[in-house]
XYZ file of C-alpha atoms in Angstrom:
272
model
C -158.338 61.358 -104.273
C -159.840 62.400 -100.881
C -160.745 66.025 -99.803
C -157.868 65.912 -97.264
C -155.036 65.022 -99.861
C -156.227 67.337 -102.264
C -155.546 69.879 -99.690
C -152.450 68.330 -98.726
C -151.564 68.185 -101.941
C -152.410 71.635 -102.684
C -150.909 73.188 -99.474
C -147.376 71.091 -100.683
C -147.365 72.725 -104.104
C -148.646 76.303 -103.289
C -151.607 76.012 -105.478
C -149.839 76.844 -108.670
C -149.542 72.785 -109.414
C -152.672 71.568 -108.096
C -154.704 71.122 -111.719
C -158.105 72.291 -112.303
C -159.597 68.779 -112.542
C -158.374 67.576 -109.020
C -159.563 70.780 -107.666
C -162.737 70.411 -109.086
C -163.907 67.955 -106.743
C -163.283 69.778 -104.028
C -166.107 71.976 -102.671
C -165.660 75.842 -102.243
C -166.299 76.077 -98.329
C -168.762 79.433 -97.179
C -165.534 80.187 -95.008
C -164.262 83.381 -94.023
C -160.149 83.601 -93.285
C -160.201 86.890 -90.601
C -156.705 88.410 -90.516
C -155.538 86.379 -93.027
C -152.195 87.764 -93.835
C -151.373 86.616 -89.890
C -150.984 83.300 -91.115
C -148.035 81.628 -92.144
C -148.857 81.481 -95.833
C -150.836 84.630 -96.490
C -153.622 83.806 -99.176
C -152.222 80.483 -99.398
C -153.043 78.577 -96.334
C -156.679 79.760 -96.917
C -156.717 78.447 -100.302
C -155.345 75.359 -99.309
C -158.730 74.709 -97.323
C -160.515 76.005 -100.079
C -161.916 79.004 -98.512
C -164.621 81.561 -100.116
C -163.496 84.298 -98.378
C -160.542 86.278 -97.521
C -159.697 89.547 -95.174
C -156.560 91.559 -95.179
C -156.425 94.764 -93.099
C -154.260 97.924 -95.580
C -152.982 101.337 -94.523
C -152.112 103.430 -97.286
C -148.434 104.793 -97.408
C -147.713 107.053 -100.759
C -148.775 105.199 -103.896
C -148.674 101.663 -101.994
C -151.555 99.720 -99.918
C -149.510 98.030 -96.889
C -150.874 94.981 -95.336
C -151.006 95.294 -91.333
C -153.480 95.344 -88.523
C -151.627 97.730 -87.037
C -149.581 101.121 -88.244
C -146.513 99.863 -86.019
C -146.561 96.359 -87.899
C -146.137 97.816 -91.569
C -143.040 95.644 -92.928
C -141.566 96.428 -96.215
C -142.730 94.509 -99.366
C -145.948 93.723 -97.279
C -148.623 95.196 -100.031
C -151.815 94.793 -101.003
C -150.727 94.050 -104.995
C -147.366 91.190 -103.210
C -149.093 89.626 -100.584
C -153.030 89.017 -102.269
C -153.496 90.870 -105.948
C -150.494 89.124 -107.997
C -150.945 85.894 -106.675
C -154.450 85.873 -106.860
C -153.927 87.268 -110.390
C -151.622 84.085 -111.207
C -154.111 81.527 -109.309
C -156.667 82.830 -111.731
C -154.469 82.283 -115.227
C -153.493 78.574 -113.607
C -156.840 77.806 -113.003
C -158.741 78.098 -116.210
C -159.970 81.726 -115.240
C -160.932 81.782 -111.546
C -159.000 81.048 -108.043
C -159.961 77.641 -107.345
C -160.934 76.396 -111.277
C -164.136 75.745 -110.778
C -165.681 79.540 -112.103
C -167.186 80.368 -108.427
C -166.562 83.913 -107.693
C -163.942 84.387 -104.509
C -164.358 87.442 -101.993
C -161.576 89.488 -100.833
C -162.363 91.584 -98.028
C -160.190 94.742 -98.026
C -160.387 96.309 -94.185
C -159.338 99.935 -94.477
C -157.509 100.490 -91.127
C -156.872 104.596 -91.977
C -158.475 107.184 -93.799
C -161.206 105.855 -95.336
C -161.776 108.234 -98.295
C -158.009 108.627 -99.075
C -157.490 104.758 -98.879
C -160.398 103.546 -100.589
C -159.762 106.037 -103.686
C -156.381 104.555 -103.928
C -157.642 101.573 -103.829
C -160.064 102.191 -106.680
C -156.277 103.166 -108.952
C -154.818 100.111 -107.872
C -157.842 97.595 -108.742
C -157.776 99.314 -111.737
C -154.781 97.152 -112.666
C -157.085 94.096 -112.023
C -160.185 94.916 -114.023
C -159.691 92.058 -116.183
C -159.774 89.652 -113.374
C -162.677 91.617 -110.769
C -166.598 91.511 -110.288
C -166.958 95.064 -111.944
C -169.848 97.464 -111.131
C -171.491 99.764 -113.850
C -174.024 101.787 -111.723
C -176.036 99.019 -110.432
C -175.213 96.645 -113.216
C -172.826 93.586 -112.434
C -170.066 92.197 -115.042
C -169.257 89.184 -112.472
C -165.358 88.190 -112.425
C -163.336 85.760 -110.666
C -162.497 88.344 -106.983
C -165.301 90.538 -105.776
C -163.462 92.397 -103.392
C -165.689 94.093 -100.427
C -164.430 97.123 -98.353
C -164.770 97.227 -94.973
C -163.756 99.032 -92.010
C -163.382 102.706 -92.779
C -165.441 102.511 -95.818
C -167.055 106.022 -97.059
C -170.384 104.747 -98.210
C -171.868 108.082 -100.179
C -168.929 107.776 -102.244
C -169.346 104.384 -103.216
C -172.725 105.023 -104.051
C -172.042 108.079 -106.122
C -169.837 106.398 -108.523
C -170.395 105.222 -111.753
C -167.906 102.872 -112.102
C -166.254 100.735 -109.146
C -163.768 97.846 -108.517
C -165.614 97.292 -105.114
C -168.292 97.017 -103.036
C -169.292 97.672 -99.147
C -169.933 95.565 -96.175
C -173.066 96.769 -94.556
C -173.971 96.198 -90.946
C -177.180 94.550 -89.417
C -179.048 97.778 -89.413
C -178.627 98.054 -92.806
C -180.979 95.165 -93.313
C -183.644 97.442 -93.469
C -181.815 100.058 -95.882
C -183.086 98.136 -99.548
C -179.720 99.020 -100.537
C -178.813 96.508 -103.638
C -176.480 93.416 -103.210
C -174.994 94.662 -106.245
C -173.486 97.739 -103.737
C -174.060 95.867 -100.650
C -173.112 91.897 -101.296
C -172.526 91.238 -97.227
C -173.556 92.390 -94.279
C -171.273 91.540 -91.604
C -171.392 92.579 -87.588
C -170.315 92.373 -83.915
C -171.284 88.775 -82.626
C -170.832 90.158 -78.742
C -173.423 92.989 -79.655
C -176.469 90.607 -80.261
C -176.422 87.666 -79.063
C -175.745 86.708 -75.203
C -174.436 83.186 -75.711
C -170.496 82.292 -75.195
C -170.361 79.134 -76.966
C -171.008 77.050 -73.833
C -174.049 75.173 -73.319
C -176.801 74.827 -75.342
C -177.525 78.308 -77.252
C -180.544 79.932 -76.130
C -183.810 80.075 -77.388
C -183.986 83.320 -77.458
C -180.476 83.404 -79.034
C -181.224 81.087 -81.644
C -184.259 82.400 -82.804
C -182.863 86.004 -83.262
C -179.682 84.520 -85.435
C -182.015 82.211 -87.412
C -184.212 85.106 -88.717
C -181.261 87.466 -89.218
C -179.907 84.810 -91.246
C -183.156 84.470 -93.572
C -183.929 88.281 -93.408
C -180.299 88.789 -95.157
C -180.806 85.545 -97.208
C -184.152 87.172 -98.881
C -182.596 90.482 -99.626
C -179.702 88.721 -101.733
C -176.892 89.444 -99.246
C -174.296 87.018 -97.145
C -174.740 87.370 -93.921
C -170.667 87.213 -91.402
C -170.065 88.045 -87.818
C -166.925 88.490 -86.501
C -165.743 88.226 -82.898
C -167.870 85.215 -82.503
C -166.915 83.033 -79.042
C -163.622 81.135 -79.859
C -162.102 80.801 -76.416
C -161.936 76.594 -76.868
C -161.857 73.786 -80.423
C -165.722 72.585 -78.750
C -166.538 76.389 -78.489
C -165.417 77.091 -81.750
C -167.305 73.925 -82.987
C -170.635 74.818 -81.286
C -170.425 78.095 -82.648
C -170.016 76.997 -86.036
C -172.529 74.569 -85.750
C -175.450 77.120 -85.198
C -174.173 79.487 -87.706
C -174.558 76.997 -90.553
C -177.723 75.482 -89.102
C -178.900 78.827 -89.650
C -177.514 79.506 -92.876
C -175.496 82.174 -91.992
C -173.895 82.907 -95.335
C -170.032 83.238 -94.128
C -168.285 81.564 -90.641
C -165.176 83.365 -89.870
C -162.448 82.201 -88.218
C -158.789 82.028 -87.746
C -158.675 78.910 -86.970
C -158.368 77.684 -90.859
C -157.621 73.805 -90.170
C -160.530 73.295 -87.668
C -163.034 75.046 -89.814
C -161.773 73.126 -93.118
C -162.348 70.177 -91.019
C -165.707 70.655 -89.676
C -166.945 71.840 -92.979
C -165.520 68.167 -94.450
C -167.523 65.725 -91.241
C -170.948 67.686 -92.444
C -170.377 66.946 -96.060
C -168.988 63.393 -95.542
């Protein structure tokens, strides 16, 4: 069976009937799905292009974690635990004890839109409920699961770092390259495309511009963490495409997008 049927396949059945040893053979891609609960299958149309990497921007309302980008777009029933725990929780007990059955760890990125010391300590209670099935930090010891779940936005760092037991870790920036924090607090540092680099997409990228991303991309690479920028150009497919290109040429550890078709896509003409 072909890359594109299994995800046909897969998309047709919701995941929870595609079996492990079809979706063996299909490749994890280093793909990022920004916004993701915007799509029209939230979780599920990212899985269906077999995506690492997963975003979902919460607000925390009483004992709940809503699922928004903004406070005025809270719907009810839209949580954190309905929309991306449970069914990722499911996924897991399908698939022979990780999301896609193959045992790679998958990344949910949990973008704390509010408080972020309020939030983020109820979402340490409500991971709790997920131990079984999380990358699990002891100190700076790792028990690796099947979700490592990364916090980002509002994220109060010191806190993090002060605890002795966590359920998540925190998504640095690019001047934290220089910080020796460990991956095993830090996994991914991920930043502000327009803030570094002058190219739109359009064109060849510049010298200049090039050479900067490439040794970002190996500085992070050396120092154990995945490198993601967001708000990368994405005004045009061939923009998109160029983009894309020079990100993986560079081995930029995570490509965003929410374009989750075109990037599947592109991902399966460089491995064909």
């Amino acid at each position: 069976m072909t890359i594109k049927k299994i995800a046909v396949w897969c998309a047709i059945t919701a995941l929870a009937g595609c079996s492990v040893q079809e979706r063996e053979s299909v490749p994890v891609w280093n793909a990022h799905s920004h916004n993701d609960y915007e799509n029209e299958q939230p979780l599920f149309d990212a899985l269906s292009h077999h995506f690492k990497s997963i975003e979902a921007d919460v607000y925390a309302i009483g004992d709940s974690l809503f699922v928004a980008h903004d406070r005025d777009q809270i719907k009810p029933g839209r949580t954190l635990r309905q929309l991306y725990l449970e069914p990722l929780k499911t996924e897991i007990r399908n698939n022979n004890g990780s999301v896609y059955g193959t045992g790679e760890e998958v990344i949910l990125f949990i973008d704390i839109k509010d408080d972020g010391l309020k939030t983020y300590q109820l979402l340490h209670e409500v991971l709790q409920d997920y131990e079984s099935d999380l990358s699990v930090f002891h100190g700076e010891e790792k028990t690796e699961g099947s979700l490592l779940v990364v916090v980002s936005g509002n994220r109060p760092f010191e806190y993090m770092e002060a605890q002795d037991d966590r359920y998540a870790c925190y998504d640095g920036r690019l001047k934290d390259l220089d910080s020796d924090i460990s991956p095993n607090l830090m996994p991914v540092v991920s930043d502000n495309w327009a803030k570094y680099f002058e190219w739109n997409g359009t064109g060849e990228m510049p010298a200049p511009d090039r050479q900067k991303l490439n040794n970002v991309a190996a500085k992070a690479k050396s120092q154990g963490y995945l490198l993601r920028f967001w708000s990368t150009p994405n005004e045009t497919a061939d923009v998109r495409a160029a983009v894309w290109n020079e990100l993986m040429e560079a081995g930029v550890g995570l490509i965003g997008t929410d374009h989750l078709e075109e990037l599947d896509q592109f991902y399966v003409a460089k491995n064909e």
